[in-house]
Amino acid sequence: MSKFFRFFGKAILFVLIFAVIVRIITVMGATGEDLLMEDTIAVVRLEGVIMDTRYLDEKLKSLDENEKIKGVILEINSPGGAIAPTQQLYLRIMKMHKPVYAVMESVAASGGYYTAAACDKIFAMESTITGSIGVIMEYTNFRGLMDKFGVQSVVIKSGKMKDVPSPTRELTEEEQKYLQSNINDFYEQFLRDILKRRKIDEKKLRELADGRVFSGRQAKQYDLIDTIGTREEAENAMKKQLDMPDIAIEVFYEPEQSLIRTLLSQAKSITQSKGVGGGIYYLYRPGF
């Protein structure tokens, strides 16, 4: 009998050691949200010009699938950016099964506002720059400079619109109408998606959506946001909605960036959004 108990004890010890090893391996390979042991409100961030949203899209999807995450707060400091990545974020937030609050910081304009509009509630400071609802396309025309130096551009194309807009010649009236029709289509998509989420009259929205920006205080008056407040107010409001006053708050991004990384990120954003080849953007870009 004593041999049996010794064998049984060793078996239990082996199982416990094996379980600890498996847990260590799991923890080492786990992501931040996988390590959560208690109910949590997750904080994520959208920063800078919107060009590639795959990481944030996957992060939001992962948080939505995690049972320990009860809500998400999205901090936004962005002037907007490329159309498709912006819509990708909007659609991801629309698919989420738990509350998502947007907290606007210095700037949440154009595509930044588009993303915020998908959230259940929008918080902003009085001084936040937001709005800029609209679409912009810009490109550089070198025709005059090329004529001055006797340089000609030769284009061989499969269709008459293939090189529109061209940096080496003026647009024809037909080409201008063609580009304007594209701009108008993306503009209507912007308005459509805001109207899905905001309790605002369409006529009123169209009056506001001429590209102008608003302070957070003005945006509140026009029903473009819900509340004047910072992340703290958003956290308290979500705790109240969840009826979980003591729920934990977890940040899922790097709070600080090195100076070099920040400068490189800004330079890349400016280069991408002001490229000679042009592009169509949900972007607030004041002169600089």
Coordinates of C-alpha atoms in Angstrom, one line a residue:
M1 CA 0.0 0.0 0.0
S2 CA 2.9 2.4 0.9
K3 CA 4.4 1.8 -2.6
F4 CA 1.0 2.7 -4.1
F5 CA 0.9 6.0 -2.3
R6 CA 4.5 6.8 -3.2
F7 CA 3.7 6.1 -6.8
F8 CA 0.5 8.1 -6.6
G9 CA 2.4 11.0 -5.0
K10 CA 5.1 10.9 -7.7
A11 CA 2.4 10.9 -10.4
I12 CA 0.7 13.9 -9.0
L13 CA 4.0 15.7 -8.6
F14 CA 4.8 14.9 -12.2
V15 CA 1.5 16.2 -13.4
L16 CA 1.9 19.5 -11.5
I17 CA 5.4 20.0 -12.8
F18 CA 4.2 19.3 -16.3
A19 CA 1.3 21.8 -15.9
V20 CA 3.7 24.5 -14.7
I21 CA 6.1 23.9 -17.7
V22 CA 3.1 24.1 -20.1
R23 CA 1.9 27.3 -18.4
I24 CA 5.4 28.9 -18.7
I25 CA 5.6 28.0 -22.4
T26 CA 2.1 29.4 -23.0
V27 CA 2.9 32.6 -21.2
M28 CA 6.1 33.1 -23.1
G29 CA 4.3 32.8 -26.4
A30 CA 1.2 34.6 -25.4
T31 CA 0.2 38.2 -26.4
G32 CA -0.7 40.8 -23.8
E33 CA -4.4 40.2 -23.8
D34 CA -3.9 36.4 -23.5
L35 CA -2.3 37.0 -20.0
L36 CA -5.3 38.7 -18.5
M37 CA -6.6 37.1 -15.4
E38 CA -9.5 39.5 -14.6
D39 CA -12.2 41.4 -16.4
T40 CA -10.6 44.4 -18.2
I41 CA -11.3 47.5 -20.3
A42 CA -8.7 47.7 -23.1
V43 CA -7.2 50.9 -24.3
V44 CA -5.8 51.0 -27.9
R45 CA -4.5 53.9 -30.0
L46 CA -4.8 55.3 -33.5
E47 CA -1.9 57.7 -34.1
G48 CA -0.8 59.7 -37.2
V49 CA -1.8 59.5 -40.8
I50 CA -3.9 56.4 -41.6
M51 CA -2.0 54.4 -44.2
D52 CA -1.8 50.8 -42.9
T53 CA -4.3 49.6 -40.3
R54 CA -3.7 45.9 -40.4
Y55 CA -2.1 45.8 -37.0
L56 CA -4.8 47.8 -35.3
D57 CA -7.5 45.8 -37.1
E58 CA -6.1 42.5 -35.9
K59 CA -5.7 43.9 -32.4
L60 CA -9.3 45.0 -32.2
K61 CA -10.5 41.6 -33.5
S62 CA -8.4 39.8 -30.9
L63 CA -9.7 42.0 -28.1
D64 CA -13.3 41.4 -29.3
E65 CA -12.7 37.7 -29.1
N66 CA -11.2 37.8 -25.6
E67 CA -13.8 37.1 -23.0
K68 CA -11.9 39.0 -20.3
I69 CA -12.1 42.2 -22.4
K70 CA -15.4 43.8 -21.6
G71 CA -15.0 47.0 -23.5
V72 CA -12.5 49.0 -25.6
I73 CA -11.4 52.6 -25.6
L74 CA -9.8 53.9 -28.8
E75 CA -7.6 56.9 -28.4
I76 CA -7.4 58.9 -31.6
N77 CA -4.8 61.5 -32.6
S78 CA -5.0 61.4 -36.4
P79 CA -5.8 63.8 -39.3
G80 CA -7.1 60.9 -41.3
G81 CA -5.5 59.3 -44.4
A82 CA -6.1 56.7 -47.1
I83 CA -9.6 55.8 -47.8
A84 CA -9.6 52.0 -47.7
P85 CA -7.6 51.6 -44.4
T86 CA -9.9 54.1 -42.8
Q87 CA -13.0 52.2 -43.9
Q88 CA -11.3 48.9 -42.7
L89 CA -11.1 50.3 -39.2
Y90 CA -14.7 51.6 -39.4
L91 CA -16.0 48.2 -40.4
R92 CA -14.0 46.4 -37.8
I93 CA -15.4 48.6 -35.0
M94 CA -18.9 48.1 -36.4
K95 CA -18.5 44.3 -36.1
M96 CA -17.4 44.3 -32.5
H97 CA -19.7 42.8 -29.9
K98 CA -18.7 44.9 -27.0
P99 CA -18.8 48.7 -26.4
V100 CA -16.1 50.8 -28.1
Y101 CA -15.6 54.4 -27.1
A102 CA -13.5 56.9 -29.0
V103 CA -11.4 59.5 -27.2
M104 CA -10.3 62.3 -29.4
E105 CA -7.0 64.1 -28.5
S106 CA -5.3 66.9 -30.4
V107 CA -6.7 66.0 -33.8
A108 CA -9.3 63.5 -34.9
A109 CA -10.3 64.9 -38.3
S110 CA -11.5 63.6 -41.6
G111 CA -10.6 59.9 -41.6
G112 CA -9.9 60.2 -37.8
Y113 CA -13.4 61.4 -37.4
Y114 CA -14.7 58.7 -39.8
T115 CA -13.1 56.0 -37.5
A116 CA -14.5 57.7 -34.4
A117 CA -18.0 57.7 -35.9
A118 CA -18.1 53.9 -35.8
C119 CA -17.7 53.9 -32.0
D120 CA -20.6 53.8 -29.5
K121 CA -19.7 57.1 -27.9
I122 CA -17.3 59.8 -28.8
F123 CA -15.4 61.9 -26.2
A124 CA -13.3 65.0 -27.1
M125 CA -11.6 67.9 -25.4
E126 CA -13.0 71.4 -26.1
S127 CA -9.8 72.2 -28.0
T128 CA -9.8 69.0 -30.1
I129 CA -9.7 69.7 -33.9
T130 CA -12.2 67.5 -35.6
G131 CA -14.6 67.5 -38.5
S132 CA -13.0 68.1 -41.9
I133 CA -15.6 65.7 -43.3
G134 CA -14.8 65.3 -47.0
V135 CA -12.4 64.0 -49.6
I136 CA -9.3 65.5 -51.0
M137 CA -7.1 64.8 -54.0
E138 CA -3.9 66.7 -54.8
Y139 CA -1.1 66.3 -57.2
T140 CA 1.8 68.4 -58.6
N141 CA 1.9 69.5 -62.3
F142 CA 5.4 70.0 -63.7
R143 CA 4.2 71.1 -67.2
G144 CA 5.5 74.7 -66.9
L145 CA 8.9 73.6 -65.5
M146 CA 9.3 70.9 -68.2
D147 CA 8.5 73.4 -71.0
K148 CA 11.1 75.7 -69.6
F149 CA 13.8 73.1 -69.9
G150 CA 12.6 71.5 -73.1
V151 CA 11.6 68.2 -71.5
Q152 CA 8.7 66.2 -72.9
S153 CA 6.8 63.3 -71.4
V154 CA 5.9 60.3 -73.5
V155 CA 3.0 58.1 -72.4
I156 CA 1.7 55.0 -74.0
K157 CA -1.6 53.8 -72.5
S158 CA -4.4 51.3 -73.0
G159 CA -7.2 53.7 -72.3
K160 CA -7.7 57.5 -72.3
M161 CA -8.1 57.7 -68.5
K162 CA -5.1 55.5 -67.6
D163 CA -2.7 58.3 -66.8
V164 CA -5.2 60.6 -65.0
P165 CA -4.2 62.7 -63.3
S166 CA -0.9 63.3 -65.1
P167 CA 1.8 65.5 -63.6
T168 CA 3.0 66.5 -67.1
R169 CA -0.1 68.0 -68.6
E170 CA -3.3 69.8 -67.8
L171 CA -6.6 68.0 -67.2
T172 CA -9.2 68.0 -69.9
E173 CA -12.8 68.9 -69.0
E174 CA -13.8 65.3 -69.4
E175 CA -11.0 64.2 -67.0
Q176 CA -11.9 66.7 -64.4
K177 CA -15.5 65.4 -64.4
Y178 CA -14.2 61.9 -64.2
L179 CA -12.1 62.6 -61.1
Q180 CA -14.8 64.7 -59.5
S181 CA -17.3 61.8 -59.9
N182 CA -14.8 59.6 -58.0
I183 CA -14.4 62.2 -55.3
N184 CA -18.2 62.6 -55.0
D185 CA -18.6 58.8 -54.6
F186 CA -16.1 58.6 -51.7
Y187 CA -17.7 61.6 -50.2
E188 CA -21.1 60.0 -50.2
Q189 CA -19.7 56.9 -48.6
F190 CA -18.3 59.1 -45.8
L191 CA -21.7 60.7 -45.2
R192 CA -23.5 57.4 -45.4
D193 CA -21.4 55.8 -42.7
I194 CA -21.7 58.8 -40.4
L195 CA -25.4 58.7 -40.7
K196 CA -25.5 55.1 -39.8
R197 CA -24.0 55.9 -36.4
R198 CA -24.8 59.5 -35.5
K199 CA -28.2 60.9 -34.7
I200 CA -28.0 63.8 -37.0
D201 CA -30.2 65.1 -39.8
E202 CA -28.8 64.4 -43.2
K203 CA -29.4 67.9 -44.4
K204 CA -27.7 69.4 -41.4
L205 CA -24.8 67.0 -41.9
R206 CA -24.3 68.0 -45.5
E207 CA -24.2 71.7 -44.4
L208 CA -21.4 70.8 -42.0
A209 CA -19.5 68.4 -44.3
D210 CA -17.9 70.9 -46.6
G211 CA -14.4 70.2 -45.3
R212 CA -14.4 72.7 -42.4
V213 CA -12.9 71.8 -39.0
F214 CA -14.5 72.3 -35.6
S215 CA -13.4 72.5 -32.1
G216 CA -14.6 69.8 -29.8
R217 CA -17.0 72.3 -28.2
Q218 CA -18.5 73.1 -31.6
A219 CA -18.6 69.4 -32.5
K220 CA -20.7 68.8 -29.4
Q221 CA -23.1 71.6 -30.4
Y222 CA -23.5 70.0 -33.8
D223 CA -24.0 66.4 -32.4
L224 CA -20.8 65.2 -34.1
I225 CA -19.6 64.0 -30.7
D226 CA -21.3 62.9 -27.5
T227 CA -19.3 64.3 -24.6
I228 CA -16.6 66.8 -23.7
G229 CA -14.1 64.8 -21.7
T230 CA -10.8 62.9 -21.6
R231 CA -10.0 59.2 -21.4
E232 CA -10.7 59.3 -17.6
E233 CA -14.3 60.4 -18.3
A234 CA -14.6 57.7 -21.0
E235 CA -13.4 55.1 -18.6
N236 CA -15.8 56.1 -16.0
A237 CA -18.7 56.1 -18.5
M238 CA -17.8 52.7 -19.7
K239 CA -17.5 51.3 -16.1
K240 CA -21.0 52.7 -15.5
Q241 CA -22.4 51.2 -18.7
L242 CA -20.9 47.8 -17.8
D243 CA -22.0 48.2 -14.2
M244 CA -18.5 47.2 -13.2
P245 CA -17.0 50.1 -11.1
D246 CA -13.9 48.3 -10.1
I247 CA -13.0 46.8 -13.5
A248 CA -9.3 47.0 -14.5
I249 CA -7.9 49.3 -17.2
E250 CA -5.2 47.9 -19.4
V251 CA -3.2 49.8 -22.1
F252 CA -2.3 47.8 -25.2
Y253 CA 0.2 50.1 -26.9
E254 CA 3.6 51.6 -26.2
P255 CA 3.0 54.8 -24.2
E256 CA 6.2 56.5 -25.4
Q257 CA 8.0 56.5 -28.7
S258 CA 11.6 57.5 -29.2
L259 CA 12.3 60.9 -30.8
I260 CA 13.9 59.3 -33.9
R261 CA 10.9 56.8 -34.3
T262 CA 8.4 59.7 -34.1
L263 CA 10.3 61.8 -36.6
L264 CA 10.6 58.9 -39.0
S265 CA 6.9 58.1 -38.7
Q266 CA 5.9 61.7 -39.4
A267 CA 8.3 62.0 -42.3
K268 CA 6.8 58.8 -43.8
S269 CA 3.3 60.1 -43.3
I270 CA 4.0 63.4 -45.0
T271 CA 5.8 61.7 -48.0
Q272 CA 2.9 59.2 -48.5
S273 CA 0.1 61.8 -48.3
K274 CA 1.9 64.5 -50.4
G275 CA 3.2 62.2 -53.1
V276 CA 3.6 63.6 -56.6
G277 CA 1.5 60.8 -58.1
G278 CA -1.6 62.0 -56.2
G279 CA -4.1 60.0 -54.4
I280 CA -7.6 60.3 -52.8
Y281 CA -7.8 60.7 -49.1
Y282 CA -10.0 61.3 -46.1
L283 CA -7.4 63.7 -44.8
Y284 CA -7.2 67.1 -43.0
R285 CA -4.0 68.7 -44.2
P286 CA -3.7 72.4 -43.5
G287 CA -0.9 74.3 -45.2
F288 CA 2.6 74.0 -43.8

